[in-house]
PDB file of C-alpha atoms in Angstrom:
ATOM      1  CA  UNK A  10      51.105  97.079 -60.534  1.00  0.00           C
ATOM      2  CA  UNK A  11      54.453  98.706 -62.057  1.00  0.00           C
ATOM      3  CA  UNK A  12      55.662  95.892 -62.814  1.00  0.00           C
ATOM      4  CA  UNK A  13      53.269  94.354 -63.878  1.00  0.00           C
ATOM      5  CA  UNK A  14      52.793  96.886 -66.809  1.00  0.00           C
ATOM      6  CA  UNK A  15      56.560  97.159 -67.430  1.00  0.00           C
ATOM      7  CA  UNK A  16      56.397  93.636 -67.661  1.00  0.00           C
ATOM      8  CA  UNK A  17      53.264  93.747 -70.034  1.00  0.00           C
ATOM      9  CA  UNK A  18      55.572  95.986 -71.737  1.00  0.00           C
ATOM     10  CA  UNK A  19      58.556  93.577 -72.558  1.00  0.00           C
ATOM     11  CA  UNK A  20      55.619  91.304 -73.741  1.00  0.00           C
ATOM     12  CA  UNK A  21      54.028  94.194 -75.861  1.00  0.00           C
ATOM     13  CA  UNK A  22      57.696  94.614 -77.583  1.00  0.00           C
ATOM     14  CA  UNK A  23      58.494  91.123 -78.320  1.00  0.00           C
ATOM     15  CA  UNK A  24      55.518  90.491 -79.184  1.00  0.00           C
ATOM     16  CA  UNK A  25      55.102  93.416 -81.471  1.00  0.00           C
ATOM     17  CA  UNK A  26      59.220  92.173 -81.782  1.00  0.00           C
ATOM     18  CA  UNK A  27      57.737  89.018 -83.411  1.00  0.00           C
ATOM     19  CA  UNK A  28      55.446  90.279 -85.384  1.00  0.00           C
ATOM     20  CA  UNK A  29      57.355  92.601 -86.963  1.00  0.00           C
ATOM     21  CA  UNK A  30      59.525  89.591 -87.880  1.00  0.00           C
ATOM     22  CA  UNK A  31      56.866  87.273 -89.151  1.00  0.00           C
ATOM     23  CA  UNK A  32      56.002  90.293 -90.866  1.00  0.00           C
ATOM     24  CA  UNK A  33      59.825  90.666 -92.452  1.00  0.00           C
ATOM     25  CA  UNK A  34      59.364  86.895 -92.749  1.00  0.00           C
ATOM     26  CA  UNK A  35      56.250  86.873 -94.633  1.00  0.00           C
ATOM     27  CA  UNK A  36      57.421  89.796 -96.936  1.00  0.00           C
ATOM     28  CA  UNK A  37      60.563  87.251 -98.201  1.00  0.00           C
ATOM     29  CA  UNK A  38      58.173  85.092 -98.946  1.00  0.00           C
ATOM     30  CA  UNK A  39      56.000  86.959-100.462  1.00  0.00           C
ATOM     31  CA  UNK A  40      59.239  87.725-102.448  1.00  0.00           C
ATOM     32  CA  UNK A  41      60.476  84.111-103.111  1.00  0.00           C
ATOM     33  CA  UNK A  42      56.307  82.996-104.458  1.00  0.00           C
ATOM     34  CA  UNK A  43      57.569  86.079-107.083  1.00  0.00           C
ATOM     35  CA  UNK A  44      60.790  83.955-107.804  1.00  0.00           C
ATOM     36  CA  UNK A  45      59.903  81.072-108.157  1.00  0.00           C
ATOM     37  CA  UNK A  46      56.698  82.163-110.397  1.00  0.00           C
ATOM     38  CA  UNK A  47      58.920  83.596-113.012  1.00  0.00           C
ATOM     39  CA  UNK A  48      61.388  80.516-113.195  1.00  0.00           C
ATOM     40  CA  UNK A  49      57.722  78.739-112.979  1.00  0.00           C
ATOM     41  CA  UNK A  50      56.800  80.903-115.729  1.00  0.00           C
ATOM     42  CA  UNK A  51      59.679  80.895-118.340  1.00  0.00           C
ATOM     43  CA  UNK A  52      60.095  77.125-117.493  1.00  0.00           C
ATOM     44  CA  UNK A  53      56.886  76.731-118.792  1.00  0.00           C
ATOM     45  CA  UNK A  54      57.845  79.158-122.001  1.00  0.00           C
ATOM     46  CA  UNK A  55      60.723  76.571-122.691  1.00  0.00           C
ATOM     47  CA  UNK A  56      58.785  73.180-122.082  1.00  0.00           C
ATOM     48  CA  UNK A  57      55.788  74.780-124.826  1.00  0.00           C
ATOM     49  CA  UNK A  58      58.622  75.682-126.600  1.00  0.00           C
ATOM     50  CA  UNK A  59      61.074  72.961-126.732  1.00  0.00           C
ATOM     51  CA  UNK A  60      58.187  71.025-127.384  1.00  0.00           C
ATOM     52  CA  UNK A  61      57.024  73.472-130.618  1.00  0.00           C
ATOM     53  CA  UNK A  62      61.200  72.219-131.337  1.00  0.00           C
ATOM     54  CA  UNK A  63      60.413  69.444-130.575  1.00  0.00           C
ATOM     55  CA  UNK A  64      57.119  68.166-132.572  1.00  0.00           C
ATOM     56  CA  UNK A  65      58.834  70.037-136.112  1.00  0.00           C
ATOM     57  CA  UNK A  66      61.490  67.429-135.706  1.00  0.00           C
ATOM     58  CA  UNK A  67      59.628  64.187-135.239  1.00  0.00           C
ATOM     59  CA  UNK A  68      58.308  66.445-138.327  1.00  0.00           C
ATOM     60  CA  UNK A  69      61.445  66.475-139.961  1.00  0.00           C
ATOM     61  CA  UNK A  70      62.213  62.494-138.766  1.00  0.00           C
ATOM     62  CA  UNK A  71      59.304  61.175-140.351  1.00  0.00           C
ATOM     63  CA  UNK A  72      60.006  63.379-143.730  1.00  0.00           C
ATOM     64  CA  UNK A  73      62.906  62.083-143.062  1.00  0.00           C
ATOM     65  CA  UNK A  74      61.779  58.257-143.358  1.00  0.00           C
ATOM     66  CA  UNK A  75      59.641  58.522-145.607  1.00  0.00           C
ATOM     67  CA  UNK A  76      62.189  60.237-148.512  1.00  0.00           C
ATOM     68  CA  UNK A  77      64.234  57.552-146.949  1.00  0.00           C
ATOM     69  CA  UNK A  78      61.464  54.702-147.334  1.00  0.00           C
ATOM     70  CA  UNK A  79      60.325  55.458-151.182  1.00  0.00           C
ATOM     71  CA  UNK A  80      64.692  56.355-152.411  1.00  0.00           C
ATOM     72  CA  UNK A  81      64.656  52.474-150.540  1.00  0.00           C
ATOM     73  CA  UNK A  82      62.148  51.245-152.707  1.00  0.00           C
ATOM     74  CA  UNK A  83      62.519  52.725-155.815  1.00  0.00           C
ATOM     75  CA  UNK A  84      66.418  50.856-155.435  1.00  0.00           C
ATOM     76  CA  UNK A  85      65.101  47.245-155.169  1.00  0.00           C
ATOM     77  CA  UNK A  86      62.447  48.254-157.581  1.00  0.00           C
ATOM     78  CA  UNK A  87      66.045  49.461-160.068  1.00  0.00           C
ATOM     79  CA  UNK A  88      68.203  46.715-158.129  1.00  0.00           C
ATOM     80  CA  UNK A  89      65.129  43.868-160.272  1.00  0.00           C
ATOM     81  CA  UNK A  90      64.683  45.280-163.393  1.00  0.00           C
ATOM     82  CA  UNK A  91      69.148  45.401-163.593  1.00  0.00           C
ATOM     83  CA  UNK A  92      68.892  41.589-162.461  1.00  0.00           C
ATOM     84  CA  UNK A  93      66.290  41.526-164.710  1.00  0.00           C
ATOM     85  CA  UNK A  94      68.452  42.572-167.598  1.00  0.00           C
ATOM     86  CA  UNK A  95      71.617  40.111-166.121  1.00  0.00           C
ATOM     87  CA  UNK A  96      69.129  37.780-167.551  1.00  0.00           C
ATOM     88  CA  UNK A  97      68.601  38.653-171.074  1.00  0.00           C
ATOM     89  CA  UNK A  98      71.201  39.234-171.145  1.00  0.00           C
ATOM     90  CA  UNK A  99      72.806  35.985-170.291  1.00  0.00           C
ATOM     91  CA  UNK A 100      70.112  34.045-172.082  1.00  0.00           C
ATOM     92  CA  UNK A 101      71.098  36.481-175.439  1.00  0.00           C
ATOM     93  CA  UNK A 102      74.797  35.718-174.572  1.00  0.00           C
ATOM     94  CA  UNK A 103      73.335  31.939-173.768  1.00  0.00           C
ATOM     95  CA  UNK A 104      72.597  31.682-177.222  1.00  0.00           C
ATOM     96  CA  UNK A 105      74.641  33.814-179.471  1.00  0.00           C
ATOM     97  CA  UNK A 106      77.316  31.776-177.600  1.00  0.00           C
ATOM     98  CA  UNK A 107      75.252  28.513-178.416  1.00  0.00           C
ATOM     99  CA  UNK A 108      75.098  29.417-181.971  1.00  0.00           C
ATOM    100  CA  UNK A 109      78.649  30.258-182.317  1.00  0.00           C
ATOM    101  CA  UNK A 110      79.809  27.022-181.379  1.00  0.00           C
ATOM    102  CA  UNK A 111      77.273  25.216-184.812  1.00  0.00           C
ATOM    103  CA  UNK A 112      78.660  27.531-187.123  1.00  0.00           C
ATOM    104  CA  UNK A 113      81.873  27.529-186.081  1.00  0.00           C
ATOM    105  CA  UNK A 114      81.446  23.575-185.711  1.00  0.00           C
ATOM    106  CA  UNK A 115      79.548  23.656-189.002  1.00  0.00           C
ATOM    107  CA  UNK A 116      83.015  26.127-190.592  1.00  0.00           C
ATOM    108  CA  UNK A 117      84.841  23.701-189.430  1.00  0.00           C
ATOM    109  CA  UNK A 118      83.000  20.321-191.078  1.00  0.00           C
ATOM    110  CA  UNK A 119      82.818  23.034-194.820  1.00  0.00           C
ATOM    111  CA  UNK A 120      86.443  23.214-194.204  1.00  0.00           C
ATOM    112  CA  UNK A 121      87.425  19.774-194.333  1.00  0.00           C
ATOM    113  CA  UNK A 122      84.417  18.891-197.024  1.00  0.00           C
ATOM    114  CA  UNK A 123      85.923  21.602-199.349  1.00  0.00           C
ATOM    115  CA  UNK A 124      88.791  20.029-198.343  1.00  0.00           C
ATOM    116  CA  UNK A 125      88.242  17.083-199.955  1.00  0.00           C
ATOM    117  CA  UNK A 126      86.177  18.531-203.119  1.00  0.00           C
ATOM    118  CA  UNK A 127      89.451  20.009-203.983  1.00  0.00           C
ATOM    119  CA  UNK A 128      91.375  16.644-203.428  1.00  0.00           C
ATOM    120  CA  UNK A 129      88.760  15.131-205.267  1.00  0.00           C
ATOM    121  CA  UNK A 130      88.155  17.542-208.329  1.00  0.00           C
ATOM    122  CA  UNK A 131      92.156  17.526-208.383  1.00  0.00           C
ATOM    123  CA  UNK A 132      91.914  14.158-209.141  1.00  0.00           C
ATOM    124  CA  UNK A 133      89.821  14.602-211.150  1.00  0.00           C
ATOM    125  CA  UNK A 134      91.644  16.527-213.354  1.00  0.00           C
ATOM    126  CA  UNK A 135      94.401  14.484-213.208  1.00  0.00           C
ATOM    127  CA  UNK A 136      92.430  11.800-215.302  1.00  0.00           C
ATOM    128  CA  UNK A 137      90.955  13.912-218.075  1.00  0.00           C
ATOM    129  CA  UNK A 138      92.915  13.452-221.047  1.00  0.00           C
ATOM    130  CA  UNK A 139      95.123  16.092-222.269  1.00  0.00           C
ATOM    131  CA  UNK A 140      96.566  16.019-218.447  1.00  0.00           C
ATOM    132  CA  UNK A 141      99.189  16.743-217.278  1.00  0.00           C
ATOM    133  CA  UNK A 142     101.272  14.136-215.845  1.00  0.00           C
TER     134      UNK A 142
END
């Protein structure tokens, strides 16, 4: 019976050691769980911060896109106005060039007519009585 009690005592010691090992393992696991929960909270906080930052950056990008589109629209409008002015100035230039060409043609014609008139006047003057011969 003593042997049975010794065997039972050894078994109880083994069970106690096993229970103590399980308790130590449980404490280690609980500590690990707490550490993981803290890490999880830190990651959630970081994620929230990054989400807020992403939202701010998205708003900035949207604003910049709107500003860029406004500048593009303004540039297109200015470009259209400049093209219109260029067409107007080109038309005026063409008109002035035509007038200049007409004026130069008239000038040349009048010079020829004036030369002819000068010759006729000289001929008339030569025929007048008392004209030098």
